[in-house]
PDB file of C-alpha atoms and ligand atoms in Angstrom:
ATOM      1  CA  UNK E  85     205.659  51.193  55.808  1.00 89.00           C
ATOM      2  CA  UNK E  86     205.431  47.802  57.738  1.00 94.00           C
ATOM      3  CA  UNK E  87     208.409  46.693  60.147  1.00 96.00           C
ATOM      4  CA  UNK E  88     209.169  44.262  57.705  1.00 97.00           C
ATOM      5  CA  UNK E  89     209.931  47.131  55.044  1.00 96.00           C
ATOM      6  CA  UNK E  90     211.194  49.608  57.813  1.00 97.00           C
ATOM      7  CA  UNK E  91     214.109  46.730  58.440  1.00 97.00           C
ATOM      8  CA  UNK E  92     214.362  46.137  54.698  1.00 97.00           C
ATOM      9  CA  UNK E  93     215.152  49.416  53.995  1.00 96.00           C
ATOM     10  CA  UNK E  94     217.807  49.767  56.643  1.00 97.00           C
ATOM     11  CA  UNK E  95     219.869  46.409  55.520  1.00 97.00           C
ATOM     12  CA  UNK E  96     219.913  48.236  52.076  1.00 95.00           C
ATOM     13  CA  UNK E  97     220.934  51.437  53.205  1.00 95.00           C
ATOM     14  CA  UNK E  98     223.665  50.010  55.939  1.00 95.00           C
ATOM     15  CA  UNK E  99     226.978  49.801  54.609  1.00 90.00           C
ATOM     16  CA  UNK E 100     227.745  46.778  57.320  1.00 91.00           C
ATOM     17  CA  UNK E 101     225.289  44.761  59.271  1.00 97.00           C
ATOM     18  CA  UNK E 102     226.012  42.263  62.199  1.00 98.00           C
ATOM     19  CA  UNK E 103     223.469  38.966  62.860  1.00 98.00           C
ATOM     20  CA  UNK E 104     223.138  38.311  66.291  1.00 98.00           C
ATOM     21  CA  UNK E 105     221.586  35.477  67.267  1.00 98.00           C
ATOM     22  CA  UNK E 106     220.352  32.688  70.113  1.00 97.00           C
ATOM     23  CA  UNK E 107     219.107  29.476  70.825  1.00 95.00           C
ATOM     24  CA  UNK E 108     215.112  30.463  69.088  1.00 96.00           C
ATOM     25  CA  UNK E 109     217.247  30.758  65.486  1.00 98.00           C
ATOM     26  CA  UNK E 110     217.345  27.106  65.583  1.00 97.00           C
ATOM     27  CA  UNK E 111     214.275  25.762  67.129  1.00 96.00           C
ATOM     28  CA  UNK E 112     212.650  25.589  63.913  1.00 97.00           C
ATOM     29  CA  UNK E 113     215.628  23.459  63.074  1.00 97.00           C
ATOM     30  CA  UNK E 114     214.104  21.073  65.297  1.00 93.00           C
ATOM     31  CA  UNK E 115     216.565  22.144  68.131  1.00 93.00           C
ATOM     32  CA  UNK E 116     214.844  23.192  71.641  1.00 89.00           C
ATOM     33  CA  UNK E 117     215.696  26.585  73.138  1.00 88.00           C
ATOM     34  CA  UNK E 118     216.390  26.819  77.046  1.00 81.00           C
ATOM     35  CA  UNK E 119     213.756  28.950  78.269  1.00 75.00           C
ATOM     36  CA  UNK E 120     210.143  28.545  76.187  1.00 73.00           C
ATOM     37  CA  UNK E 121     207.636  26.740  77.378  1.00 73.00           C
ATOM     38  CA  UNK E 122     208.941  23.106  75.557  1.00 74.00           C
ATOM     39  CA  UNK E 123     212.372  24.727  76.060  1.00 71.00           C
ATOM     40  CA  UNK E 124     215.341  22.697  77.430  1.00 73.00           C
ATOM     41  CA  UNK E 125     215.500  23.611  81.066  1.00 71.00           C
ATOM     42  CA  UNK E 126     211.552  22.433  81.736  1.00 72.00           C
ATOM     43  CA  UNK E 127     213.370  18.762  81.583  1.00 75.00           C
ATOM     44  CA  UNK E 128     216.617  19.079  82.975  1.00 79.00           C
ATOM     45  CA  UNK E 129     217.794  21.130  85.968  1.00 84.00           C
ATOM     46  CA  UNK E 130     220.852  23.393  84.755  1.00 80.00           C
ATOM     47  CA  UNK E 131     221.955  23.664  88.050  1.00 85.00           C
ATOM     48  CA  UNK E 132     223.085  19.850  87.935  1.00 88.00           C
ATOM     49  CA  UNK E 133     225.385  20.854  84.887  1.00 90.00           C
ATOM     50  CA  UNK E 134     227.379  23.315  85.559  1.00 94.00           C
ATOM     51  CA  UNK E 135     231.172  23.849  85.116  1.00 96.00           C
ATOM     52  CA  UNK E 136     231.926  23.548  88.745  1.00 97.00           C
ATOM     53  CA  UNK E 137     229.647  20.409  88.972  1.00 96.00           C
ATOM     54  CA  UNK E 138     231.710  18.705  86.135  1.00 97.00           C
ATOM     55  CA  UNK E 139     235.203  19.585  87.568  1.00 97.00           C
ATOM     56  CA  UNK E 140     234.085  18.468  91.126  1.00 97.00           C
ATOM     57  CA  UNK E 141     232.976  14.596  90.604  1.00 97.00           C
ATOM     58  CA  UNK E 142     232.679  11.704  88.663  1.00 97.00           C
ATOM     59  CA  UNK E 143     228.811  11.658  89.401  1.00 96.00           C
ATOM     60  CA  UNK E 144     228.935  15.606  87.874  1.00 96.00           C
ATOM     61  CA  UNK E 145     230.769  14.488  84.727  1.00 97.00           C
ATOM     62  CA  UNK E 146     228.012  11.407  84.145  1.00 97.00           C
ATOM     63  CA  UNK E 147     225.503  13.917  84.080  1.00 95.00           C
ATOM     64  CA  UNK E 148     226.703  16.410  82.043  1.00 95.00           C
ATOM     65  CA  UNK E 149     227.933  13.583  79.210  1.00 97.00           C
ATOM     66  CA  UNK E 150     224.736  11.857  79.830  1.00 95.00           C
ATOM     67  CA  UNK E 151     222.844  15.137  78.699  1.00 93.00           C
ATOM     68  CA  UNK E 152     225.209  15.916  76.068  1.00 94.00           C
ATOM     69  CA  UNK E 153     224.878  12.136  74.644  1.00 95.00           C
ATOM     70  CA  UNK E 154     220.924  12.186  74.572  1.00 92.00           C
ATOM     71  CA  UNK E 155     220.840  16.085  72.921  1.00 91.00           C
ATOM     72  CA  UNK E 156     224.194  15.422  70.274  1.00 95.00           C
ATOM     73  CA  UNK E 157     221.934  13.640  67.784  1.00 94.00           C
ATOM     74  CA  UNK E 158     219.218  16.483  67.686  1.00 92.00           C
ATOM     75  CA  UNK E 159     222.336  18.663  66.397  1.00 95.00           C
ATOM     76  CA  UNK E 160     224.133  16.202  64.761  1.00 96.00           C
ATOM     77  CA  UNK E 161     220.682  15.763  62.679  1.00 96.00           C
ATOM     78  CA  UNK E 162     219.605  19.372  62.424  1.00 97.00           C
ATOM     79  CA  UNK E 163     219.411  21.327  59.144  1.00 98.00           C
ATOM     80  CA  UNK E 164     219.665  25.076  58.525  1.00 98.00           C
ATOM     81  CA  UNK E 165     216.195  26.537  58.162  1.00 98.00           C
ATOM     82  CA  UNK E 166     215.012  29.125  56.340  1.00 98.00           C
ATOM     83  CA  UNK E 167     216.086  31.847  58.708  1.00 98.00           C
ATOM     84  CA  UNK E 168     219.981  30.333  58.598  1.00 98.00           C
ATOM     85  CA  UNK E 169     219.775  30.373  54.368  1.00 98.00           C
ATOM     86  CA  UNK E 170     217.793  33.870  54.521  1.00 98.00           C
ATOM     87  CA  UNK E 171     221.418  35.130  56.490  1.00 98.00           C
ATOM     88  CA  UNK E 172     223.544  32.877  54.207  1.00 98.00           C
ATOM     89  CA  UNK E 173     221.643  35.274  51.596  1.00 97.00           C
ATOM     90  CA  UNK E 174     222.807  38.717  53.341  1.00 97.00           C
ATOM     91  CA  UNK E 175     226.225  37.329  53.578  1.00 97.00           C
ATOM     92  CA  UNK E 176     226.545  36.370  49.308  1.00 97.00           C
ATOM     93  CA  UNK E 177     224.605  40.068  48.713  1.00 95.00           C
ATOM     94  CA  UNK E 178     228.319  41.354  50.899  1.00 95.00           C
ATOM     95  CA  UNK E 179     225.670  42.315  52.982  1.00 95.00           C
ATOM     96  CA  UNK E 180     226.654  40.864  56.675  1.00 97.00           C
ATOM     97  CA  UNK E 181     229.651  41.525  58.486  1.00 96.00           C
ATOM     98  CA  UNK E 182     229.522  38.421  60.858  1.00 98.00           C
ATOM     99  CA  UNK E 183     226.715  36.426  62.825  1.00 98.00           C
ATOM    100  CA  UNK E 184     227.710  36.660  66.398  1.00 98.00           C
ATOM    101  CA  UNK E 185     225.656  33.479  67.835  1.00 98.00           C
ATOM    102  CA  UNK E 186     225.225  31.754  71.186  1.00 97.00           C
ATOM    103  CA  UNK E 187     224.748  28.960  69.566  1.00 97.00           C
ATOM    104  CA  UNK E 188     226.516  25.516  69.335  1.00 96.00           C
ATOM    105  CA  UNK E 189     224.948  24.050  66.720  1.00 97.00           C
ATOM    106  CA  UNK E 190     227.101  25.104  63.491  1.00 97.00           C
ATOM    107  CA  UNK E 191     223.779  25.609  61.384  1.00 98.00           C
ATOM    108  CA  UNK E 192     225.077  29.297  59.824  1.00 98.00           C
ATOM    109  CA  UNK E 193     227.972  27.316  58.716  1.00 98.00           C
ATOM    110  CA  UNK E 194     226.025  24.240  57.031  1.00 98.00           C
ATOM    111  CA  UNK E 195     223.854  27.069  55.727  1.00 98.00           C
ATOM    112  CA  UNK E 196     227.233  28.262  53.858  1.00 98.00           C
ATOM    113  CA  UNK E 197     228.306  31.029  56.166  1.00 98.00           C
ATOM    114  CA  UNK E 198     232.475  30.421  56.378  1.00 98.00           C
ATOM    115  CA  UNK E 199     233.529  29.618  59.657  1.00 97.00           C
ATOM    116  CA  UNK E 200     235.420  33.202  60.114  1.00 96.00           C
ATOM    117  CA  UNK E 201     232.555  34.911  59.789  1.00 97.00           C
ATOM    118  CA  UNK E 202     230.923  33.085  62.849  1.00 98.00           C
ATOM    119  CA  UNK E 203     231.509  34.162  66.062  1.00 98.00           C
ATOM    120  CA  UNK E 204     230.798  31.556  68.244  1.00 97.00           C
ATOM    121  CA  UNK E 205     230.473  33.332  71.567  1.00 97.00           C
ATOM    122  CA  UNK E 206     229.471  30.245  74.217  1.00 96.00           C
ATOM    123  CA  UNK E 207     231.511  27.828  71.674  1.00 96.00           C
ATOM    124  CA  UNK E 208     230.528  24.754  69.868  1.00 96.00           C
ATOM    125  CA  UNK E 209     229.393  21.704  70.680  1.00 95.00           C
ATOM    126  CA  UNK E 210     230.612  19.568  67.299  1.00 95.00           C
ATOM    127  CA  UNK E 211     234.188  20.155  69.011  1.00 95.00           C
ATOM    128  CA  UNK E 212     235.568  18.247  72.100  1.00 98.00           C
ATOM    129  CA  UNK E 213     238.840  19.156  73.731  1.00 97.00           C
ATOM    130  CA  UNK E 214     241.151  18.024  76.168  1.00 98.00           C
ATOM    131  CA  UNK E 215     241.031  20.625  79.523  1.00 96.00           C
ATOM    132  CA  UNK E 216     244.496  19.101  80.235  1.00 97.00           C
ATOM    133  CA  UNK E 217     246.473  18.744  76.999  1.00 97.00           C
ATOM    134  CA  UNK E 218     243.907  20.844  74.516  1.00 96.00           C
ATOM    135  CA  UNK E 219     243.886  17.728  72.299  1.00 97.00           C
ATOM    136  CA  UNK E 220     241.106  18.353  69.783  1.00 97.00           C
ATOM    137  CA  UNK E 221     238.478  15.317  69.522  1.00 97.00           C
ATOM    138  CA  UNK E 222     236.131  14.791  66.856  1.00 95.00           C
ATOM    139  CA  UNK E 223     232.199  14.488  68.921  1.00 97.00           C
ATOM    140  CA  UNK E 224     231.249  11.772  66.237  1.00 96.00           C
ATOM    141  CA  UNK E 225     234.138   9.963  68.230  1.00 97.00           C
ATOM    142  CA  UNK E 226     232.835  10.746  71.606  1.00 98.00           C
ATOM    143  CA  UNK E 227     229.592   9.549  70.795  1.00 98.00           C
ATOM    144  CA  UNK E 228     230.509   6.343  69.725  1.00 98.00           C
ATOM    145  CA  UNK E 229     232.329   5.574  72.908  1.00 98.00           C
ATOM    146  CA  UNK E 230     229.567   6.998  75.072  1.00 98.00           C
ATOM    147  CA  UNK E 231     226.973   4.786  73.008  1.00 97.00           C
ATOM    148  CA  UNK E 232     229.430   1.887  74.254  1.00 98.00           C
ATOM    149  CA  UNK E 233     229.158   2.326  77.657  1.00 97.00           C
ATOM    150  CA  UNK E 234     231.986   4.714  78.598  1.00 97.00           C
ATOM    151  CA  UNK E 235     230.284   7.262  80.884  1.00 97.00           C
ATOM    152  CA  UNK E 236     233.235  10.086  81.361  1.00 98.00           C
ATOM    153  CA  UNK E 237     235.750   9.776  78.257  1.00 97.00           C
ATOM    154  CA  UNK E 238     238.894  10.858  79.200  1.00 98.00           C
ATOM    155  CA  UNK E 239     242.171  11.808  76.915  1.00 98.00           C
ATOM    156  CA  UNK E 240     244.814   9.766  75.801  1.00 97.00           C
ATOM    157  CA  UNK E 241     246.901  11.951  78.133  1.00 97.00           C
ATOM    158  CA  UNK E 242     244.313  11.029  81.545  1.00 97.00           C
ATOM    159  CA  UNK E 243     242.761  14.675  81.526  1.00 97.00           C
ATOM    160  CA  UNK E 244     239.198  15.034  81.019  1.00 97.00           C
ATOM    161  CA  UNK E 245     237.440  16.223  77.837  1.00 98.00           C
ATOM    162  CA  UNK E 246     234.715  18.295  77.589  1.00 98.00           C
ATOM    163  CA  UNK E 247     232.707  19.635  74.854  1.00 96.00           C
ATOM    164  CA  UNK E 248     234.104  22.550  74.040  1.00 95.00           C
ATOM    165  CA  UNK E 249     230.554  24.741  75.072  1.00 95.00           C
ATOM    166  CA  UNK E 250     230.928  27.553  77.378  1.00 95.00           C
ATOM    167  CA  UNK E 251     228.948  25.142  80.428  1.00 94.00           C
ATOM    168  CA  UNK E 252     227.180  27.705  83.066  1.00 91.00           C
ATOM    169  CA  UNK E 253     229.553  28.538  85.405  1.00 93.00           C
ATOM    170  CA  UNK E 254     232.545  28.396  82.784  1.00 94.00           C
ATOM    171  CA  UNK E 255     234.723  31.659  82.291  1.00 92.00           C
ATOM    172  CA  UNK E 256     233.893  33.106  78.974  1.00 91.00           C
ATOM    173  CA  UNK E 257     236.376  33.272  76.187  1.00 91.00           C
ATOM    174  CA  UNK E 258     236.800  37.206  76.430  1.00 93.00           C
ATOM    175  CA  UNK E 259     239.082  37.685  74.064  1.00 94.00           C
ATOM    176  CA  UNK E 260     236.129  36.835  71.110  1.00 95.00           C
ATOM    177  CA  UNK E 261     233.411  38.805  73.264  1.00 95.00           C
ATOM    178  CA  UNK E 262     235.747  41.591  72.983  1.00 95.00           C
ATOM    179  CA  UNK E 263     236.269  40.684  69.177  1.00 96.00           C
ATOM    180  CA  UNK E 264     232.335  40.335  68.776  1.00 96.00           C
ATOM    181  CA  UNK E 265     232.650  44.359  70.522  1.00 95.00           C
ATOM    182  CA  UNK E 266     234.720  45.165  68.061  1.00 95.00           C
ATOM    183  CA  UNK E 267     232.937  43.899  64.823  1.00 95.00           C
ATOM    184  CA  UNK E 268     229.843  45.769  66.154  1.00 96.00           C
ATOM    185  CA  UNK E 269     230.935  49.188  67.385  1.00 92.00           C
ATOM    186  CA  UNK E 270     230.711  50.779  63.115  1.00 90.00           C
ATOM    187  CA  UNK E 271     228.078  48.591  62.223  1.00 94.00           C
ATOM    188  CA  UNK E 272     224.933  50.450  61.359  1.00 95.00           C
ATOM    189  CA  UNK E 273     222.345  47.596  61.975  1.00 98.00           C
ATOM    190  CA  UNK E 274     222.225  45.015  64.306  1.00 98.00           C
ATOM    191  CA  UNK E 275     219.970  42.228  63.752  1.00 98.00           C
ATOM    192  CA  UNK E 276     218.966  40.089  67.263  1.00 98.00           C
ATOM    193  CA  UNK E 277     217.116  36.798  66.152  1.00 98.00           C
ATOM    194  CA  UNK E 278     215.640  34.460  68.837  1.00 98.00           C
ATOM    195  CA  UNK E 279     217.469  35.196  71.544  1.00 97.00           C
ATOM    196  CA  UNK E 280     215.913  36.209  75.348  1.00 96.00           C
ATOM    197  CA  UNK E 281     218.979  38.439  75.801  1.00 97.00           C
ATOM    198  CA  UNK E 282     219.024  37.548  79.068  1.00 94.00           C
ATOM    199  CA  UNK E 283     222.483  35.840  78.793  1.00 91.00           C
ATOM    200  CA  UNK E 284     225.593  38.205  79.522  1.00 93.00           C
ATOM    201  CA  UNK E 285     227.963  38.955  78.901  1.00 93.00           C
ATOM    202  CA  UNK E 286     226.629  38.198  75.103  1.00 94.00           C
ATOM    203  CA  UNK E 287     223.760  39.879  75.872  1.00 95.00           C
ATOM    204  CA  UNK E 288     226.150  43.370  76.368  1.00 96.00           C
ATOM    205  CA  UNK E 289     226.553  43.398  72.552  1.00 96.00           C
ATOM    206  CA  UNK E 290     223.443  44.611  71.191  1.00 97.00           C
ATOM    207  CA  UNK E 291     223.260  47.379  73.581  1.00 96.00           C
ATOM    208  CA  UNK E 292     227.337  48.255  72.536  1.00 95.00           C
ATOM    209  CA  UNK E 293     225.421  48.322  69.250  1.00 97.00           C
ATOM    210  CA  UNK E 294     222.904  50.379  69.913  1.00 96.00           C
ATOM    211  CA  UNK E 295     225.185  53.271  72.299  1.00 95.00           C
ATOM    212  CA  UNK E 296     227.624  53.070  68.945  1.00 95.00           C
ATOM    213  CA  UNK E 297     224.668  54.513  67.045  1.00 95.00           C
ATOM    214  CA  UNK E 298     223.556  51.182  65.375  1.00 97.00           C
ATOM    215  CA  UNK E 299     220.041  50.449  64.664  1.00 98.00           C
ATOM    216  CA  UNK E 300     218.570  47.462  66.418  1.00 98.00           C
ATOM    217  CA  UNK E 301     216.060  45.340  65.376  1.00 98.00           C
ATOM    218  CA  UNK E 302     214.708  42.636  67.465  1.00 98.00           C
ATOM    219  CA  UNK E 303     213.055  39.717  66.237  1.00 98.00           C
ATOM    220  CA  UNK E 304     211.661  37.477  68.678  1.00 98.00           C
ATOM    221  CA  UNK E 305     209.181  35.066  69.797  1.00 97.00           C
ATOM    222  CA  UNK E 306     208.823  37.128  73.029  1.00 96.00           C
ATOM    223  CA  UNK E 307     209.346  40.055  74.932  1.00 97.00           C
ATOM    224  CA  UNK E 308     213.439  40.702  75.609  1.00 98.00           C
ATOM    225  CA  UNK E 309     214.768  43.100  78.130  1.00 97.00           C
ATOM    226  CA  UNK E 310     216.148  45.199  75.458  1.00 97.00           C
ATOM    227  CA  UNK E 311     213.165  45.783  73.317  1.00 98.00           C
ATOM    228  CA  UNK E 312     212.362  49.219  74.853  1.00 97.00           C
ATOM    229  CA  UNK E 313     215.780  50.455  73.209  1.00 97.00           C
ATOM    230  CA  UNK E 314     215.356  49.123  70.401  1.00 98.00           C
ATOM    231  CA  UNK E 315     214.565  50.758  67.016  1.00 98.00           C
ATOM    232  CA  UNK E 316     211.647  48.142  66.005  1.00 98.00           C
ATOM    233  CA  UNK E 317     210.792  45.013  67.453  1.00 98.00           C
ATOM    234  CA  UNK E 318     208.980  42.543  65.405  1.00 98.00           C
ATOM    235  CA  UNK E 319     207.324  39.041  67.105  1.00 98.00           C
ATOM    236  CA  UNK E 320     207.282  36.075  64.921  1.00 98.00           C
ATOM    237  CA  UNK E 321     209.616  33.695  63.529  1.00 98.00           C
ATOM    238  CA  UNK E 322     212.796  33.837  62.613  1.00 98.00           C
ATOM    239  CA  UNK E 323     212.400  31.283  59.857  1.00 98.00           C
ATOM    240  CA  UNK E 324     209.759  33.173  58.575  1.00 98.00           C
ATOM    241  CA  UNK E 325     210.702  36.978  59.127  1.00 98.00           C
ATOM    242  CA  UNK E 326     213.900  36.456  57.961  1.00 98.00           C
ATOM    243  CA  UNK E 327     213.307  35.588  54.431  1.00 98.00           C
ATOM    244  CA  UNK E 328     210.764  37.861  54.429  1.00 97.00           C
ATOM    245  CA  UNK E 329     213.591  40.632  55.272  1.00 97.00           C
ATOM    246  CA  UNK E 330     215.302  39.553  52.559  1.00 97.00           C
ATOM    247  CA  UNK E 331     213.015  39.303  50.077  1.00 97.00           C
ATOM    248  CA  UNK E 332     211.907  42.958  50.803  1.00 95.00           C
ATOM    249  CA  UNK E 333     215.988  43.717  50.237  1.00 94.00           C
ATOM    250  CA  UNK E 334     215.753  42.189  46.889  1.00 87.00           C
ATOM    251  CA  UNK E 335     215.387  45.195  44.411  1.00 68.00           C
ATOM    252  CA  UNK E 336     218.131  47.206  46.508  1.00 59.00           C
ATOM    253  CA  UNK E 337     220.438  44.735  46.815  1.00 53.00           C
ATOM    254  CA  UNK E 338     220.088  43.145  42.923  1.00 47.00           C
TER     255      UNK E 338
HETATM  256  P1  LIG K 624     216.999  31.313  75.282  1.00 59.68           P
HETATM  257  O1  LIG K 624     216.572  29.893  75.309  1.00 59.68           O
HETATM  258  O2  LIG K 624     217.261  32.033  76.526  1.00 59.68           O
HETATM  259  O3  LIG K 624     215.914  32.177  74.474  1.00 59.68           O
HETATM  260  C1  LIG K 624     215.462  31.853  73.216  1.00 59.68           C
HETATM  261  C2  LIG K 624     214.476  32.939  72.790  1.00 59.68           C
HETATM  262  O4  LIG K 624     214.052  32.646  71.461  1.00 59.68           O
HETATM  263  C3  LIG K 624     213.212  33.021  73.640  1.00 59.68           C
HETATM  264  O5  LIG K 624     213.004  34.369  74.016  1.00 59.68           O
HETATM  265  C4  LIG K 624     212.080  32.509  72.727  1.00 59.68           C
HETATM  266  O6  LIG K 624     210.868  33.194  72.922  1.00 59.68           O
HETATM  267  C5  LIG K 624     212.645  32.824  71.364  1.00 59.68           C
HETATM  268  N1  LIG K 624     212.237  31.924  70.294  1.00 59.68           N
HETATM  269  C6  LIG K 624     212.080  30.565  70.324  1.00 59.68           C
HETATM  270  N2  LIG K 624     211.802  30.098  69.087  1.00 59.68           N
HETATM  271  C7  LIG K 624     211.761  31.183  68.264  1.00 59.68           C
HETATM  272  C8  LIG K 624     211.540  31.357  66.872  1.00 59.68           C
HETATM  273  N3  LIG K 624     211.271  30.319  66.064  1.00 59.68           N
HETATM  274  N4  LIG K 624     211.588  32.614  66.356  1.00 59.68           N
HETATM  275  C9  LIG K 624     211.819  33.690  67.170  1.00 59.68           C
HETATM  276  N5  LIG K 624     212.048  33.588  68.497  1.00 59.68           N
HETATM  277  C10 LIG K 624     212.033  32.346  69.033  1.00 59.68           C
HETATM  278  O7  LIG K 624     218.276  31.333  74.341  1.00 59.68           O
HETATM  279  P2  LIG K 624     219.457  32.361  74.181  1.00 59.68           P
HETATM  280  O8  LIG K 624     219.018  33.753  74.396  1.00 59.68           O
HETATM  281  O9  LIG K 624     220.131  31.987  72.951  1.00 59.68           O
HETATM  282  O10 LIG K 624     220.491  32.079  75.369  1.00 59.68           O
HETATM  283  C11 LIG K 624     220.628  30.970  76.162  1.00 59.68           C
HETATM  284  C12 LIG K 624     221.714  29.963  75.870  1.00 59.68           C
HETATM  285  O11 LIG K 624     221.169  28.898  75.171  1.00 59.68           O
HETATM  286  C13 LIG K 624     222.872  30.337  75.054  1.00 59.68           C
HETATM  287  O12 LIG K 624     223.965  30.352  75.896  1.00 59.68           O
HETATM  288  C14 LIG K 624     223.080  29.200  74.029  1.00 59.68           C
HETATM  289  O13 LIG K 624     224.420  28.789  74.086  1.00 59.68           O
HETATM  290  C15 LIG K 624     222.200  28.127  74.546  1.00 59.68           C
HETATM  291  N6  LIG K 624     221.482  27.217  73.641  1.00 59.68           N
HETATM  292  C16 LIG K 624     221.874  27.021  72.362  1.00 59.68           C
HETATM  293  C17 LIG K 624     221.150  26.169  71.538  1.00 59.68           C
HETATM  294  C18 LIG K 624     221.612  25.946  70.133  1.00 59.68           C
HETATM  295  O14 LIG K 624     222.810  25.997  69.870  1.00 59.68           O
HETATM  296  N7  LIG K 624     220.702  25.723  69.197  1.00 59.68           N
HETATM  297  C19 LIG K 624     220.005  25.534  72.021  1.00 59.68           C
HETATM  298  C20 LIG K 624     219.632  25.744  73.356  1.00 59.68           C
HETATM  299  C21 LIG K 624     220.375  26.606  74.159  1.00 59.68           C
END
């Protein structure tokens, strides 16, 4: 049997599967991940936008908006690739519990995953909030007045907003990571796709998985930490090894 059928054969046979995915799920999408060669952080220092960095000056909060203006049209533009609709598949076939993503982007839910089966772990970047008041923004809005010429928008109450992305050096929300524990301690196949798992605490969920008695399957571009616990590894492309999952699921799951 090839991995491809190996993993086919398990989504069949598992009575609940969790997704869990990173930043390489979407490069295909035309999105750049943090860490490959092209990857965000060969162009901008993450260092100069952190959480602390944003709180601590007007000069911190320039730069993080300033990022977060140039990179909002790359998300605002990006489509679901094949990868998103091959998990969009799993979900119709009853097949996936929940995607538990790093990502900000919102492509499992254009792909037509509802929004309750996403689990958002480092937040989302289409929502802006208030760290004063928690007024809710729409980032359509905030781009328009940062195309303008504002450089920090603030709240109608004076408090800053902030995308509302878990920033490096921002407390996580722990109450979903431990939700995201939850969902995956009686699942019986966990799926990581394009992620470095280098990023904890999310990167504690596959191996809760995996001591739970899940299988895990890692799909990636490169080599992950985690890969020598895992069940089968395969390198390629989520956009392409996806589907191909999925078709192989076909006849069991018709
Ligand atoms: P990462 O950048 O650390 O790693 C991405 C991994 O995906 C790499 O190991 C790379 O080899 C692999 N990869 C790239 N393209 C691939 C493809 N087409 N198929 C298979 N593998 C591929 O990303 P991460 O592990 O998700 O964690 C870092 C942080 O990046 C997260 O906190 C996330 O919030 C943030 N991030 C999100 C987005 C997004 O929302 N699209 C984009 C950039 C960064």
């Amino acid at each position: 049997m090839t991995s491809i059928e190996i993993v086919a054969d398990a989504v069949v046979r598992a009575e609940k599967m969790v997704l869990f995915t990173g930043a390489g799920a979407s490069t295909e999408s035309g999105i750049p991940d943090f860490r490959s060669p092209r990857g965000i952080w060969t162009q901008t220092d993450p260092r100069q936008l952190t959480y602390q960095k944003f709180l601590a000056s007007e000069e911190g909060r320039e730069r993080f908006w300033d990022f977060s203006r140039r990179i909002w049209p790359l998300i605002a533009g990006a489509r679901p690739n094949p990868g998103h609709y091959a998990a969009a598949e799993l979900h119709r076939a009853g097949k996936l519990e929940c995607v538990i993503t790093q990502n900000i982007d919102g492509l499992y839910q254009k792909a037509g995953i509802p929004g309750e089966r996403v689990l958002e772990v480092h937040g989302s970047a289409r929502r802006v909030t208030c760290l004063e008041c928690g007024a809710p923004y729409r980032r359509e809005d905030i781009q328009r007045r940062l195309e303008n010429g504002e450089k920090v928008p603030r709240c109608r109450c004076g408090g800053l907003v902030k995308s509302a992305t878990v920033s490096f050096g921002q407390p996580m929300p722990m109450e979903l990571i431990r939700e995201a524990e939850r969902r995956v301690v009686d699942c019986g196949l966990l799926l990581v796709a394009g992620s470095s798992l280098s990023v904890y605490p999310a990167a504690r969920i596959p191996l809760t998985a995996r001591q739970r008695g899940a299988m895990l399957v890692i799909v990636n571009l490169t080599p992950t930490p985690h890969d020598r616990i895992a069940d089968v590894v395969i390198r390629g492309r989520v956009g392409e090894v996806l589907p191909q999952i999925v078709a192989g699921t076909k006849a069991g799951l018709a």
